[in-house]
Coordinates of C-alpha atoms in Angstrom, one line a residue:
M9 CA 0.0 0.0 0.1
R10 CA 2.7 2.3 0.8
K11 CA 4.6 1.8 -2.4
L12 CA 1.5 2.4 -4.5
C13 CA 0.7 5.5 -2.5
F14 CA 4.3 6.6 -3.1
Y15 CA 4.4 6.0 -6.8
A16 CA 1.0 7.9 -7.2
F17 CA 2.3 10.7 -5.2
V18 CA 5.5 11.0 -7.4
L19 CA 3.7 11.0 -10.6
S20 CA 1.0 13.5 -9.3
L21 CA 3.9 15.6 -7.9
F22 CA 5.9 15.4 -11.1
S23 CA 2.7 16.7 -12.9
Y24 CA 2.3 19.3 -10.5
L25 CA 5.7 20.7 -10.5
S26 CA 6.0 20.6 -14.2
S27 CA 3.1 23.2 -14.3
C28 CA 4.3 25.2 -11.4
K29 CA 6.2 28.5 -12.1
V30 CA 7.9 30.5 -9.8
S31 CA 5.9 33.5 -8.8
E32 CA 7.1 36.6 -11.1
G33 CA 7.1 40.1 -9.8
W34 CA 7.1 39.4 -6.1
E35 CA 10.8 39.8 -5.2
P36 CA 13.5 42.4 -5.5
V37 CA 15.3 42.3 -8.9
I38 CA 19.0 41.9 -8.1
S39 CA 21.7 41.8 -10.7
D40 CA 23.9 38.6 -11.0
P41 CA 27.2 39.1 -9.1
E42 CA 30.4 39.5 -11.0
P43 CA 31.7 35.8 -11.8
Q44 CA 34.9 36.5 -9.7
G45 CA 33.2 38.9 -7.3
L46 CA 31.8 38.6 -3.8
A47 CA 28.3 36.9 -3.4
I48 CA 26.7 40.3 -2.1
A49 CA 23.8 42.2 -3.1
D50 CA 23.6 45.3 -5.3
S51 CA 23.8 48.7 -4.0
V52 CA 20.7 49.6 -6.2
Q53 CA 17.9 47.3 -6.2
L54 CA 14.1 47.3 -7.6
F55 CA 11.3 46.2 -5.5
K56 CA 7.7 45.7 -6.2
V57 CA 4.6 45.7 -4.2
T58 CA 3.4 42.5 -2.6
P59 CA 0.3 41.4 -1.0
S60 CA 0.3 41.8 2.7
A61 CA 0.8 38.7 4.9
A62 CA -2.7 39.1 6.2
T63 CA -4.1 39.3 2.6
V64 CA -2.3 36.2 1.5
A65 CA -3.7 34.4 4.7
D66 CA -7.2 35.5 4.0
R67 CA -7.2 34.3 0.4
L68 CA -5.7 30.9 1.4
Q69 CA -7.8 30.6 4.6
F70 CA -4.6 29.9 6.4
S71 CA -4.9 29.9 10.3
A72 CA -2.1 32.6 10.6
N73 CA 0.0 35.2 8.7
H74 CA 3.5 34.5 7.6
N75 CA 6.3 36.7 6.2
D76 CA 5.8 39.6 4.0
M77 CA 9.3 41.2 4.4
Q78 CA 11.5 41.3 1.3
V79 CA 15.4 40.6 1.9
T80 CA 17.9 43.2 0.9
G81 CA 21.0 41.4 1.6
Y82 CA 22.4 44.2 3.9
Y83 CA 23.2 44.7 7.8
A84 CA 23.1 47.7 9.7
A85 CA 25.2 48.0 12.8
P86 CA 24.1 49.1 16.2
N87 CA 24.0 52.7 16.7
S88 CA 25.0 53.4 13.1
T89 CA 23.7 55.8 10.6
I90 CA 22.2 54.7 7.4
T91 CA 21.4 56.7 4.0
V92 CA 19.1 55.5 1.4
N93 CA 17.8 57.0 -1.6
V94 CA 14.5 56.1 -2.9
H95 CA 13.2 56.8 -6.5
V96 CA 9.5 56.1 -7.0
I97 CA 9.1 54.4 -10.4
N98 CA 5.4 54.1 -10.3
G99 CA 2.5 53.9 -7.7
T100 CA 1.6 55.6 -4.4
T101 CA 2.2 52.9 -1.8
A102 CA 4.6 53.9 1.0
A103 CA 7.4 51.4 1.9
R104 CA 9.4 51.0 5.2
L105 CA 12.8 49.5 6.1
A106 CA 12.7 46.9 9.0
I107 CA 15.9 46.5 11.0
G108 CA 16.2 43.2 12.7
T109 CA 15.1 39.5 11.9
P110 CA 12.2 37.9 13.7
F111 CA 13.6 35.5 16.5
R112 CA 17.1 36.2 15.5
D113 CA 17.3 39.3 17.4
N114 CA 15.2 38.2 20.4
I115 CA 16.8 40.6 22.9
R116 CA 15.1 43.6 21.1
P117 CA 11.4 44.4 22.2
V118 CA 10.4 45.0 18.6
R119 CA 12.1 45.7 15.3
Q120 CA 13.1 49.1 14.2
Y121 CA 11.2 50.6 11.3
F122 CA 11.7 53.7 9.2
N123 CA 9.2 55.1 6.8
L124 CA 10.5 55.8 3.3
T125 CA 9.7 58.7 1.2
S126 CA 11.0 60.0 -2.2
G127 CA 14.6 61.1 -2.1
Q128 CA 17.6 60.9 0.1
Q129 CA 16.9 60.0 3.8
T130 CA 19.2 59.4 6.8
F131 CA 18.3 57.3 9.8
T132 CA 20.0 56.3 13.2
V133 CA 20.0 52.6 13.9
D134 CA 19.1 51.7 17.5
E135 CA 21.5 49.8 19.9
Y136 CA 20.7 46.3 18.4
G137 CA 21.1 46.8 14.6
G138 CA 20.5 43.7 12.5
L139 CA 19.7 42.6 8.9
V140 CA 17.7 45.2 6.8
Y141 CA 14.4 44.3 5.0
L142 CA 11.8 46.1 3.2
I143 CA 8.1 46.1 3.8
Y144 CA 6.2 47.2 0.7
T145 CA 2.8 45.8 0.7
A146 CA -0.8 46.4 0.0
N147 CA -4.0 44.9 1.5
N148 CA -5.2 43.6 -1.9
Y149 CA -4.1 41.9 -5.0
T150 CA -4.7 45.0 -7.4
T151 CA -2.5 47.8 -6.0
T152 CA 0.8 48.0 -8.0
G153 CA 3.9 49.9 -7.4
E154 CA 7.6 49.9 -8.0
I155 CA 10.5 51.8 -6.2
E156 CA 14.4 51.8 -6.7
I157 CA 16.5 52.1 -3.7
S158 CA 20.0 52.9 -3.3
F159 CA 21.6 51.7 -0.2
D160 CA 24.2 54.2 0.2
Q161 CA 26.0 55.1 3.6
G162 CA 26.3 52.7 6.5
F163 CA 24.8 49.5 4.9
I164 CA 27.1 46.6 5.3
P165 CA 26.7 43.7 2.8
V166 CA 26.2 40.2 4.0
P167 CA 27.1 37.0 2.4
F168 CA 24.2 36.6 0.1
F169 CA 23.7 33.2 -1.6
Q170 CA 21.2 33.4 -4.5
K171 CA 19.8 30.5 -6.1
G172 CA 21.0 29.6 -9.7
K173 CA 23.3 32.7 -9.4
T174 CA 25.9 32.3 -6.7
T175 CA 28.7 29.8 -7.1
H176 CA 30.2 27.7 -4.5
Q177 CA 33.7 29.3 -5.0
Q178 CA 32.0 32.6 -4.7
W179 CA 30.3 31.8 -1.5
I180 CA 33.4 30.5 0.2
K181 CA 35.4 33.7 -1.1
T182 CA 32.7 35.8 0.4
L183 CA 32.5 34.2 3.8
D184 CA 36.2 34.4 4.2
S185 CA 36.2 38.1 3.1
L186 CA 33.3 39.3 5.4
K187 CA 33.6 36.9 8.3
N188 CA 34.7 39.7 10.6
N189 CA 32.2 42.3 9.3
V190 CA 28.9 40.8 9.9
P191 CA 27.2 38.2 12.2
D192 CA 24.9 36.7 9.7
V193 CA 24.6 35.3 6.2
V194 CA 21.5 35.1 4.0
F195 CA 20.3 32.4 1.5
S196 CA 17.7 33.3 -0.9
S197 CA 15.7 30.9 -3.0
D198 CA 12.6 31.0 -5.1
R199 CA 10.3 30.3 -2.0
T200 CA 12.5 30.9 1.0
V201 CA 14.7 33.3 2.9
L202 CA 17.2 31.5 5.2
V203 CA 19.2 33.4 7.8
A204 CA 22.2 31.5 9.5
N205 CA 24.9 32.7 11.7
M206 CA 28.3 33.4 10.3
D207 CA 30.2 30.8 12.5
E208 CA 27.8 28.0 11.5
A209 CA 28.1 29.2 7.7
L210 CA 32.0 29.0 8.0
L211 CA 31.8 25.5 9.6
F212 CA 29.7 23.9 6.9
K213 CA 31.1 26.3 3.9
N214 CA 32.1 23.1 2.0
E215 CA 28.5 21.8 1.5
D216 CA 26.7 22.1 -1.6
Q217 CA 24.7 25.5 -1.1
Q218 CA 22.7 25.2 -4.3
L219 CA 21.5 21.9 -3.0
I220 CA 20.4 23.6 0.2
V221 CA 18.2 26.2 -1.5
N222 CA 16.9 23.6 -3.9
R223 CA 15.8 21.4 -1.2
L224 CA 14.1 24.2 0.7
D225 CA 12.2 25.0 -2.3
S226 CA 11.2 21.4 -2.5
I227 CA 9.7 21.6 1.0
I228 CA 7.7 24.4 0.2
N229 CA 6.6 23.0 -3.2
F230 CA 5.5 19.8 -1.3
S231 CA 3.3 21.8 0.9
N232 CA 2.0 23.8 -2.0
Y233 CA 1.2 20.5 -3.9
I234 CA -0.7 18.9 -1.0
S235 CA -2.7 22.3 -0.5
G236 CA -3.8 22.3 -4.2
L237 CA -1.8 25.3 -4.9
G238 CA -0.3 26.2 -8.2
G239 CA 0.5 29.0 -10.7
T240 CA 0.7 32.8 -9.8
N241 CA -2.8 34.1 -10.3
G242 CA -6.2 33.4 -8.8
L243 CA -7.7 31.9 -5.8
H244 CA -5.4 29.0 -5.7
A245 CA -2.2 30.6 -6.7
I246 CA 1.0 29.7 -4.7
P247 CA 1.8 32.2 -1.7
D248 CA 3.1 35.4 -3.0
N249 CA 5.6 36.0 -0.3
K250 CA 8.8 34.0 0.8
H251 CA 9.0 32.0 3.8
L252 CA 11.4 33.4 6.3
I253 CA 13.4 30.9 8.1
T254 CA 15.9 32.1 10.7
V255 CA 18.3 30.9 13.3
R256 CA 17.7 31.7 17.0
D257 CA 19.9 31.2 20.1
S258 CA 20.1 27.7 21.3
A259 CA 18.1 28.3 24.6
S260 CA 15.0 28.7 22.8
G261 CA 14.4 24.8 22.2
G262 CA 14.4 23.6 18.7
Y263 CA 12.2 24.6 15.9
M264 CA 9.1 26.8 16.0
A265 CA 6.7 28.5 13.4
A266 CA 5.1 31.7 14.9
G267 CA 3.6 34.5 13.0
I268 CA 6.2 36.3 10.9
S269 CA 8.9 33.7 10.6
I270 CA 10.1 30.0 11.4
Y271 CA 13.1 29.6 13.5
Y272 CA 15.5 27.0 14.2
T273 CA 18.1 27.2 17.1
E274 CA 21.9 27.3 16.7
G275 CA 22.2 23.7 17.7
L276 CA 20.3 22.7 14.7
S277 CA 22.1 24.5 12.4
Y278 CA 23.8 21.4 11.0
R279 CA 20.5 20.2 9.7
M280 CA 19.8 23.4 7.7
L281 CA 23.2 23.9 6.3
Q282 CA 24.0 20.3 5.3
P283 CA 21.5 19.4 2.5
K284 CA 21.3 15.5 3.4
Y285 CA 19.3 16.6 6.6
L286 CA 16.8 18.4 4.8
S287 CA 15.6 15.5 2.8
N288 CA 15.9 12.3 5.2
T289 CA 14.1 11.8 8.8
N290 CA 16.2 14.7 10.3
G291 CA 14.2 17.1 8.1
W292 CA 11.1 16.5 9.9
G293 CA 11.5 19.4 12.1
I294 CA 11.6 22.1 9.3
W295 CA 8.9 20.0 7.3
H296 CA 6.8 20.2 10.5
E297 CA 7.1 24.0 11.0
V298 CA 6.6 24.9 7.3
G299 CA 3.3 22.7 7.7
H300 CA 2.2 25.1 10.3
T301 CA 2.2 28.0 7.7
Y302 CA -0.2 26.1 5.7
Q303 CA -3.0 24.8 8.2
Q304 CA -6.5 26.0 7.1
K305 CA -8.6 27.3 9.9
G306 CA -11.7 25.6 8.4
W307 CA -10.7 22.0 9.3
T308 CA -8.0 22.6 12.2
W309 CA -9.9 22.6 15.3
G310 CA -8.2 23.4 18.7
E311 CA -6.9 20.0 19.4
L312 CA -5.4 19.4 16.0
T313 CA -2.9 22.3 16.0
E314 CA 0.1 19.8 16.2
T315 CA -1.9 17.1 14.3
T316 CA -3.0 18.5 10.7
V317 CA 0.4 20.1 10.6
N318 CA 1.7 16.7 9.8
V319 CA -0.4 16.2 6.7
Y320 CA 2.2 18.6 5.1
S321 CA 5.3 17.0 6.8
L322 CA 4.0 13.5 5.5
A323 CA 3.7 15.2 1.9
S324 CA 7.5 16.1 2.3
E325 CA 8.3 12.6 3.6
R326 CA 6.7 11.1 0.5
G327 CA 8.1 13.7 -1.7
F328 CA 11.6 13.1 -0.8
G329 CA 11.2 9.4 -1.3
L330 CA 11.5 8.1 2.1
P331 CA 10.7 4.3 2.1
I332 CA 8.6 4.0 5.1
S333 CA 6.3 6.6 6.8
R334 CA 7.3 8.2 10.1
I335 CA 4.1 6.3 11.7
T336 CA 5.9 3.0 10.7
A337 CA 9.3 4.1 11.5
N338 CA 8.5 5.2 14.9
N339 CA 6.4 2.2 15.5
L340 CA 3.3 4.1 16.2
W341 CA 0.7 1.4 14.8
P342 CA 0.5 -0.3 18.3
K343 CA -0.9 2.9 19.7
L344 CA -4.0 2.6 17.3
S345 CA -4.2 -1.1 18.3
N346 CA -4.4 -0.3 21.8
Y347 CA -6.8 2.6 21.5
F348 CA -9.2 0.4 19.5
L349 CA -9.2 -2.2 22.5
K350 CA -11.5 0.4 24.3
P351 CA -15.1 0.3 24.0
L352 CA -16.5 2.7 21.3
S353 CA -18.4 4.6 24.3
E354 CA -14.9 5.4 25.8
R355 CA -13.1 6.4 22.7
N356 CA -12.5 10.2 22.4
Y357 CA -10.4 11.2 19.3
N358 CA -9.7 14.7 20.6
S359 CA -8.1 13.3 23.8
G360 CA -5.6 11.1 22.2
D361 CA -1.8 12.3 21.7
N362 CA -0.7 13.9 18.4
D363 CA 0.8 10.8 17.2
L364 CA -2.4 8.8 17.5
K365 CA -4.4 11.6 16.0
L366 CA -2.2 11.8 13.2
I367 CA -3.0 8.2 12.2
M368 CA -6.6 9.0 11.5
F369 CA -5.5 11.6 8.9
Y370 CA -2.9 9.0 7.3
Q371 CA -5.4 6.3 7.0
L372 CA -7.5 8.6 5.2
Q373 CA -4.6 9.4 2.7
L374 CA -4.0 5.7 2.5
A375 CA -7.5 5.2 1.4
F376 CA -8.0 8.2 -0.9
G377 CA -4.5 9.5 -2.1
D378 CA -3.3 13.0 -2.1
N379 CA -6.3 14.2 -3.8
L380 CA -8.3 14.2 -0.8
Y381 CA -6.3 16.8 1.0
I382 CA -5.7 18.8 -2.3
Q383 CA -9.4 19.1 -2.8
L384 CA -10.2 19.7 0.8
S385 CA -8.0 22.6 0.8
R386 CA -9.3 24.0 -2.4
I387 CA -12.9 23.8 -1.3
N388 CA -12.0 25.4 2.0
R389 CA -10.7 28.3 -0.1
E390 CA -13.6 28.4 -2.2
E391 CA -16.3 28.1 0.4
R392 CA -14.7 30.2 3.1
P393 CA -16.8 28.4 5.9
N394 CA -17.9 30.6 8.7
V395 CA -16.7 28.1 11.4
S396 CA -15.4 29.4 14.7
I397 CA -16.0 26.8 17.3
D398 CA -14.4 23.3 17.2
E399 CA -17.7 21.4 16.8
D400 CA -18.5 23.4 13.6
K401 CA -15.0 22.8 12.3
M402 CA -15.3 19.0 13.1
R403 CA -18.7 19.0 11.1
Y404 CA -17.2 20.8 8.4
F405 CA -14.2 18.3 7.9
M406 CA -16.5 15.3 8.4
L407 CA -19.0 16.4 5.8
T408 CA -16.7 17.7 3.4
T409 CA -14.4 14.7 3.5
C410 CA -17.4 12.4 2.7
K411 CA -18.5 14.6 -0.2
I412 CA -15.0 14.5 -1.9
T413 CA -14.5 10.8 -1.3
Q414 CA -18.1 10.0 -2.2
K415 CA -18.2 7.7 0.6
D416 CA -20.2 7.4 3.9
L417 CA -17.3 7.7 6.5
S418 CA -19.7 7.4 9.6
D419 CA -18.3 4.2 10.6
F420 CA -14.7 5.3 10.4
F421 CA -15.3 8.4 12.3
R422 CA -17.3 6.6 15.0
K423 CA -14.7 4.0 15.5
W424 CA -12.3 6.9 15.7
G425 CA -14.4 8.5 18.4
L426 CA -15.4 11.8 16.9
K427 CA -17.7 13.2 19.3
V428 CA -19.8 15.5 17.6
N429 CA -23.8 16.2 17.8
E430 CA -25.5 13.3 16.3
S431 CA -27.1 15.6 13.9
V432 CA -23.8 15.4 12.0
Y433 CA -23.8 11.8 11.5
T434 CA -27.6 12.2 10.3
E435 CA -26.2 14.9 7.8
I436 CA -23.9 12.2 6.4
A437 CA -26.6 9.6 6.2
N438 CA -28.8 12.1 4.3
L439 CA -26.1 12.5 1.7
Q440 CA -27.0 8.6 0.7
L441 CA -23.4 7.7 -0.1
P442 CA -22.0 4.2 -0.4
I443 CA -19.8 2.8 2.6
P444 CA -16.3 2.0 1.6
A445 CA -15.7 -1.6 0.5
Q446 CA -13.0 -2.1 3.2
D447 CA -12.8 -1.1 7.0
L448 CA -10.5 2.0 6.6
T449 CA -9.5 1.7 10.2
S450 CA -7.6 -1.5 9.2
L451 CA -5.4 0.4 6.8
R452 CA -1.5 0.1 7.6
D453 CA 1.5 1.0 5.5

């Protein structure tokens, strides 16, 4: 069963990726570095308006916002003076500079922001300093605008690896040249911005940086795929803004996704800066955190925050071709067997641990393939269900899943102990759908 599902996944994903294009017009235009020069950003860059994080989250019906800051490739030192020159090419949207990386600079209360106007401006950086980003957003998809920014006095270039542009030798040369100038380095791919500290970048400088950014993009593309996202226009277009993934001090745990960015701690840098760890079982942490940025509010009720996230983690697992699922690898199936030893009246799905609860979603994938979650995600965006309490979200998930699969899944849901008002099961019965030919709770990989 696992092999069949994997082959189907690969075929579907290949078709998806073949038709998928990188979003155009949503990132700064940065010229190619000189073949023998340093891997740094240009001093003059073009930026276009992007939809705000809240606008993207609303369109895609995500549970939370994510990043809408654009990377510049520069660092501003603490207590320094910086000078920029802004030329408005078109549009009236105001832009801001943001100093400081979320989570990376966790000692500071908030990032520092500077409002930009046309012409030359000079600002004083606070006592923290940090990487420099641009916020140039609109709360819609119709507003356009373009500005040219000259990063003049006070801006310090950081090692800046750009997918498809920077060479490995350039990267090593840049690290060696700038290692005493700045604390951080930046990787920019089609879908992500990765911030790492200089010490770790130096430690792993002999790795394949192009493969790192390729695999980061693959992780995002696997989540886009299972979410039914593709292309650059319309309701189901791929998210417009890049995922921001940043290092944080080791005292902060492991990985986390919260609001504006995803972080990993310094002790996990080896997993982010060695490509082999992004695509094997050690990649689960970053797969999981990326998954949090894709969870939809329509079918993620309160007890599922750490459950539905792994629909996306499992998509990355299959996409990278791991031979067995995490559920099998971690010997989680006995949890299901023990749970089903309980009488039906004593089973309560929402009271189970996250590993157990994930098995229900995995069995549905084994039964109906990726299309179930692709369609569920698309329908959620189209219908925009007005569900705010957990029981309404459970009802929406149960009914929508039955409609997509064209099966009466009441027996499956009852065996799993989904405790909802009996009227939900009546609604399912009223759909007059056939029951599955096999007991779906018996599925294993």
